[in-house]
Amino acid sequence: MKKLKNIIIRNFPLPDGSKESFKVSYQIFGQELHTAPIILINHALTGNSSVAGEGGWWKEVVGDSKAIDLRRYTVIAFDIPGNGYNHVAPIERYTLLTTKIVGNLFWKALDSLGVVQLYAILGGSLGGSVAWEMLFQRPDSIQKLIPIACTLKSSDWLIGNVHVQESILSNSQNPLEDARKHAMLLYRTPNSFRAKFKGRQSESGFAVEHWLIHHAEQLKSRYTLPSYRLMNHLLKTIGENRAKDEVEKIFRNCKTEIHTIAVDSDYMFTREEQIETYKIIRKYKKNASYGEIKSLHGHDAFLIEFQQLNKLLISILS
């Protein structure tokens, strides 16, 4: 991990009328800032600002000669305040935060860096939904929007799963581990499990059980309960209080290219939801496209099917 840099956003207004200061940590990859087109990458629920380099969660996509070529672009990645990556004290009143607020904080951080125009914003899952929020706030500041495996608004299905996660986090004796096990079932599919585990079993249990335990322990080693509560909460705030006519007005008037990418087997942000959004976009915009990752792995395919994703991104960014 590169050394994190920090920006302090002071006196930020919150929905209850109070004001709070936020520390936004970030990393910059590739070309020196203001010398090349700038791409902002927003991380997903358990991600962070380490998108590239050794240990980077998207290093198969971001790097020299990769789809997001660091020889051509400057890449900025922020940490969602409260995700715990910068070891700042947890946000106590986390339920006041929304994806809209996160998007606003990211814009203010970009202002501090002197960035007024982005060549592209990309994000997968929660990060893609934050990217949507950023478009609605400053549509003239983005040339290309690339939301991946996400939607404009939290669905009833997603909100229901967030509720179950909240119940586990509040009631379990092992809240992080148990919440992670449940979440992994949402991120994958029955067919993915069937292909991966094939019913294998040992004296100590089923292979799928060992896999879930491994992911649970891995998350516990790098996440805190307050951080996970916050990130889970943000999922149900996507598109909160945003009217359909407001969304359509943005699509009608903005010049931003919008390139949505879905996963055909996604249970978390379904393909059908994303096609529905694309149809609305196409009513008003010609500079838009819909791409699809075909995979049996479900939502997590944007972190697995790199060959397909790279092909889609190269076409969009060129």
Coordinates of C-alpha atoms in Angstrom, one line a residue:
M1 CA 0.0 0.0 0.0
K2 CA 1.2 3.5 -0.8
K3 CA 1.2 6.0 2.0
L4 CA -2.3 7.5 2.3
K5 CA -2.8 11.2 1.7
N6 CA -5.6 13.0 3.5
I7 CA -8.0 15.9 2.9
I8 CA -10.0 17.4 5.7
I9 CA -13.6 18.5 4.7
R10 CA -14.6 20.9 7.5
N11 CA -18.1 22.0 8.6
F12 CA -19.9 19.7 6.2
P13 CA -23.7 20.0 6.7
L14 CA -25.6 16.8 7.7
P15 CA -29.3 16.0 7.2
D16 CA -30.1 16.8 10.9
G17 CA -28.8 20.3 10.6
S18 CA -25.5 19.7 12.4
K19 CA -22.1 20.1 10.8
E20 CA -19.2 17.6 10.9
S21 CA -15.6 17.5 9.7
F22 CA -14.5 14.4 7.6
K23 CA -11.1 13.1 6.8
V24 CA -11.0 11.8 3.2
S25 CA -8.0 9.6 2.5
Y26 CA -6.9 8.9 -1.0
Q27 CA -4.2 7.6 -3.3
I28 CA -3.1 8.7 -6.7
F29 CA -1.7 6.3 -9.3
G30 CA -0.2 6.7 -12.8
Q31 CA 0.7 10.1 -14.2
E32 CA 1.3 13.2 -12.1
L33 CA -1.9 15.0 -11.3
H34 CA -2.9 17.6 -13.9
T35 CA -0.6 16.2 -16.6
A36 CA -3.0 13.5 -18.0
P37 CA -6.7 12.7 -18.2
I38 CA -8.0 11.9 -14.7
I39 CA -10.1 8.8 -13.9
L40 CA -11.8 8.5 -10.5
I41 CA -12.4 4.9 -9.2
N42 CA -14.8 4.4 -6.4
H43 CA -14.4 1.3 -4.2
A44 CA -17.1 -1.2 -3.3
L45 CA -18.4 -2.2 0.2
T46 CA -15.2 -3.9 1.5
G47 CA -12.8 -2.2 -0.8
N48 CA -10.5 0.8 -0.3
S49 CA -8.3 3.3 -2.2
S50 CA -5.7 0.6 -3.0
V51 CA -6.9 -0.1 -6.5
A52 CA -3.6 -0.8 -8.2
G53 CA -0.1 -2.1 -7.4
E54 CA 0.8 -5.0 -5.2
G55 CA -2.3 -6.0 -3.2
G56 CA -4.5 -3.7 -5.3
W57 CA -8.1 -5.1 -5.5
W58 CA -8.4 -4.1 -9.2
K59 CA -4.8 -4.6 -10.2
E60 CA -5.9 -6.8 -13.1
V61 CA -7.8 -3.7 -14.5
V62 CA -5.6 -0.8 -13.4
G63 CA -1.9 -0.7 -14.3
D64 CA 0.6 -0.3 -17.1
S65 CA -0.8 -1.7 -20.3
K66 CA -4.1 -2.7 -18.5
A67 CA -7.6 -1.4 -19.5
I68 CA -7.0 1.6 -17.3
D69 CA -3.5 2.2 -18.5
L70 CA -1.4 4.1 -15.9
R71 CA 1.0 5.2 -18.6
R72 CA -1.9 7.3 -20.1
Y73 CA -4.1 8.3 -17.1
T74 CA -4.0 9.7 -13.6
V75 CA -6.1 7.6 -11.4
I76 CA -7.5 8.9 -8.1
A77 CA -9.1 6.7 -5.5
F78 CA -10.7 7.9 -2.3
D79 CA -11.7 5.9 0.8
I80 CA -15.3 6.3 1.8
P81 CA -15.0 8.1 5.2
G82 CA -15.5 5.6 8.0
N83 CA -14.4 2.5 6.0
G84 CA -11.5 2.2 8.5
Y85 CA -8.7 2.0 5.9
N86 CA -7.1 5.3 7.2
H87 CA -7.5 4.1 10.9
V88 CA -9.5 7.2 11.7
A89 CA -12.0 6.9 14.7
P90 CA -15.3 5.4 13.5
I91 CA -18.2 7.7 12.6
E92 CA -20.6 7.4 15.5
R93 CA -23.6 8.8 13.8
Y94 CA -23.2 6.7 10.7
T95 CA -26.9 6.5 9.9
L96 CA -26.8 10.2 8.9
L97 CA -24.5 9.3 6.0
T98 CA -25.8 8.4 2.5
T99 CA -24.3 7.7 -0.9
K100 CA -25.3 11.2 -1.9
I101 CA -23.3 12.7 1.0
V102 CA -20.3 10.4 0.1
G103 CA -20.5 11.7 -3.5
N104 CA -20.6 15.3 -2.3
L105 CA -17.5 14.7 0.0
F106 CA -15.7 13.2 -3.0
W107 CA -16.4 16.3 -5.1
K108 CA -15.2 18.5 -2.3
A109 CA -12.0 16.5 -2.0
L110 CA -11.5 16.8 -5.8
D111 CA -12.0 20.6 -5.4
S112 CA -9.2 20.6 -2.9
L113 CA -7.0 18.8 -5.4
G114 CA -7.9 21.4 -8.1
V115 CA -9.7 18.9 -10.2
V116 CA -12.6 20.4 -12.1
Q117 CA -13.0 17.9 -14.9
L118 CA -12.9 14.1 -14.8
Y119 CA -12.3 12.1 -17.9
A120 CA -14.2 9.2 -16.3
I121 CA -15.7 7.9 -13.1
L122 CA -15.8 4.2 -12.6
G123 CA -17.1 2.2 -9.7
G124 CA -18.4 -1.3 -9.0
S125 CA -21.3 -2.2 -6.7
L126 CA -21.6 0.5 -4.0
G127 CA -18.8 2.5 -5.7
G128 CA -20.8 2.6 -8.9
S129 CA -23.9 3.9 -7.1
V130 CA -21.7 6.6 -5.6
A131 CA -20.6 7.4 -9.1
W132 CA -24.3 7.9 -10.1
E133 CA -24.7 10.3 -7.2
M134 CA -21.7 12.3 -8.4
L135 CA -23.2 12.6 -11.9
F136 CA -26.4 14.0 -10.5
Q137 CA -24.5 16.5 -8.5
R138 CA -22.1 17.8 -11.2
P139 CA -23.1 16.4 -14.6
D140 CA -21.0 18.9 -16.5
S141 CA -17.8 17.8 -14.8
I142 CA -17.7 14.2 -16.0
Q143 CA -16.9 13.1 -19.6
K144 CA -17.6 9.4 -19.1
L145 CA -19.6 7.6 -16.4
I146 CA -19.1 3.9 -16.1
P147 CA -21.2 2.3 -13.3
I148 CA -20.6 -1.4 -13.0
A149 CA -22.9 -3.9 -11.3
C150 CA -25.0 -1.3 -9.6
T151 CA -28.2 0.7 -9.8
L152 CA -29.6 4.2 -9.4
K153 CA -31.7 3.3 -6.5
S154 CA -31.8 0.7 -3.8
S155 CA -34.3 -2.1 -4.6
D156 CA -36.6 -3.7 -2.1
W157 CA -34.5 -6.9 -2.4
L158 CA -31.3 -5.0 -1.5
I159 CA -32.9 -3.1 1.4
G160 CA -34.2 -6.4 2.7
N161 CA -30.7 -7.9 2.6
V162 CA -29.3 -4.8 4.3
H163 CA -31.9 -5.3 7.1
V164 CA -30.8 -9.0 7.6
Q165 CA -27.2 -7.8 7.7
E166 CA -28.1 -5.2 10.3
S167 CA -29.9 -7.9 12.4
I168 CA -26.8 -10.2 12.3
L169 CA -24.5 -7.3 13.2
S170 CA -26.7 -6.4 16.2
N171 CA -27.6 -9.9 17.5
S172 CA -24.8 -12.3 16.6
Q173 CA -22.0 -13.3 19.0
N174 CA -19.7 -13.2 16.0
P175 CA -21.2 -10.3 14.1
L176 CA -18.6 -9.6 11.4
E177 CA -18.0 -13.2 10.6
D178 CA -21.6 -14.2 10.4
A179 CA -22.6 -11.1 8.4
R180 CA -19.8 -11.8 5.9
K181 CA -21.0 -15.5 5.5
H182 CA -24.5 -14.3 4.7
A183 CA -23.3 -11.6 2.3
M184 CA -21.1 -14.0 0.3
L185 CA -24.3 -15.9 -0.5
L186 CA -25.7 -12.7 -2.1
Y187 CA -22.5 -12.0 -4.0
R188 CA -22.4 -15.4 -5.7
T189 CA -24.9 -17.8 -7.1
P190 CA -26.0 -21.4 -6.6
N191 CA -24.5 -22.3 -10.0
S192 CA -21.2 -20.7 -8.9
F193 CA -21.1 -22.8 -5.7
R194 CA -22.0 -26.0 -7.6
A195 CA -19.2 -25.5 -10.1
K196 CA -16.7 -24.5 -7.4
F197 CA -17.3 -27.0 -4.6
K198 CA -19.1 -30.0 -6.4
G199 CA -20.3 -31.2 -3.0
R200 CA -16.8 -31.9 -1.7
Q201 CA -16.6 -32.9 1.9
S202 CA -13.9 -33.9 4.4
E203 CA -13.9 -35.1 8.0
S204 CA -13.9 -31.5 9.1
G205 CA -16.9 -30.4 7.0
F206 CA -18.1 -29.4 3.6
A207 CA -15.7 -27.4 1.3
V208 CA -18.3 -24.6 1.0
E209 CA -18.3 -24.3 4.8
H210 CA -14.5 -23.9 4.9
W211 CA -14.7 -21.3 2.2
L212 CA -17.3 -19.2 4.0
I213 CA -15.3 -19.5 7.3
H214 CA -12.1 -18.4 5.4
H215 CA -13.9 -15.3 4.0
A216 CA -15.4 -14.5 7.4
E217 CA -12.0 -14.6 9.1
Q218 CA -10.3 -12.6 6.4
L219 CA -12.9 -9.8 6.7
K220 CA -12.5 -9.8 10.5
S221 CA -8.8 -9.4 10.2
R222 CA -9.1 -6.1 8.2
Y223 CA -12.5 -4.6 9.2
T224 CA -14.1 -3.3 12.3
L225 CA -17.7 -3.6 13.3
P226 CA -18.5 0.1 13.2
S227 CA -17.0 0.4 9.7
Y228 CA -18.9 -2.6 8.4
R229 CA -22.2 -1.2 9.9
L230 CA -21.6 2.1 8.0
M231 CA -20.8 0.5 4.7
N232 CA -23.8 -1.9 4.9
H233 CA -26.0 1.0 5.8
L234 CA -25.0 3.0 2.8
L235 CA -26.4 0.3 0.5
K236 CA -30.0 1.2 1.4
T237 CA -29.5 4.9 0.9
I238 CA -28.7 4.7 -2.9
G239 CA -30.9 7.1 -4.8
E240 CA -32.7 8.1 -1.6
N241 CA -35.3 10.9 -2.1
R242 CA -34.3 11.3 -5.7
A243 CA -37.4 11.7 -7.9
K244 CA -37.7 10.0 -11.3
D245 CA -38.3 13.3 -13.1
E246 CA -35.1 14.7 -11.6
V247 CA -33.1 11.7 -13.0
E248 CA -34.7 12.1 -16.4
K249 CA -33.9 15.8 -16.5
I250 CA -30.2 15.0 -15.9
F251 CA -30.2 12.4 -18.7
R252 CA -31.9 14.9 -21.0
N253 CA -29.5 17.8 -20.4
C254 CA -26.1 16.4 -19.5
K255 CA -23.5 15.7 -22.2
T256 CA -21.8 12.9 -20.2
E257 CA -21.3 9.6 -21.9
I258 CA -23.0 6.9 -19.8
H259 CA -21.8 3.3 -20.2
T260 CA -23.5 0.9 -17.8
I261 CA -22.1 -2.6 -17.3
A262 CA -24.2 -5.4 -15.7
V263 CA -23.5 -9.0 -14.7
D264 CA -26.1 -11.3 -16.2
S265 CA -26.3 -13.5 -13.1
D266 CA -26.2 -10.7 -10.4
Y267 CA -28.6 -11.3 -7.5
M268 CA -27.6 -8.1 -5.7
F269 CA -28.1 -5.5 -8.4
T270 CA -30.0 -7.4 -11.0
R271 CA -29.5 -7.3 -14.8
E272 CA -33.2 -6.5 -15.2
E273 CA -32.9 -3.4 -13.1
Q274 CA -29.9 -2.2 -15.0
I275 CA -31.5 -2.8 -18.4
E276 CA -34.5 -0.8 -17.2
T277 CA -32.2 2.1 -16.3
Y278 CA -30.4 1.9 -19.7
K279 CA -33.8 2.1 -21.5
I280 CA -34.5 5.3 -19.6
I281 CA -31.1 6.7 -20.5
R282 CA -31.6 5.9 -24.2
K283 CA -34.8 7.8 -24.3
Y284 CA -32.7 11.0 -23.9
K285 CA -29.1 10.2 -24.9
K286 CA -27.4 8.7 -27.9
N287 CA -24.0 8.6 -26.3
A288 CA -24.8 5.7 -24.0
S289 CA -24.1 2.0 -24.0
Y290 CA -25.0 -1.2 -22.2
G291 CA -22.4 -3.9 -21.6
E292 CA -22.8 -7.2 -19.9
I293 CA -20.4 -9.6 -18.1
K294 CA -21.6 -13.2 -18.7
S295 CA -20.7 -15.3 -15.7
L296 CA -22.1 -17.9 -13.3
H297 CA -20.4 -16.1 -10.4
G298 CA -23.1 -13.5 -9.8
H299 CA -22.4 -10.0 -8.4
D300 CA -18.7 -10.7 -7.7
A301 CA -18.1 -11.3 -11.4
F302 CA -16.8 -7.7 -11.7
L303 CA -13.9 -8.8 -9.4
I304 CA -13.4 -12.2 -11.2
E305 CA -14.1 -11.9 -14.9
F306 CA -11.3 -9.6 -15.7
Q307 CA -10.9 -10.6 -19.4
Q308 CA -14.5 -9.6 -20.1
L309 CA -14.4 -6.5 -18.0
N310 CA -11.1 -5.3 -19.6
K311 CA -12.5 -5.8 -23.1
L312 CA -15.5 -3.7 -22.2
L313 CA -13.5 -0.9 -20.6
I314 CA -10.9 -0.7 -23.4
S315 CA -13.8 -0.1 -25.9
I316 CA -15.4 2.6 -23.7
L317 CA -12.2 4.4 -22.7
S318 CA -10.8 4.5 -26.2

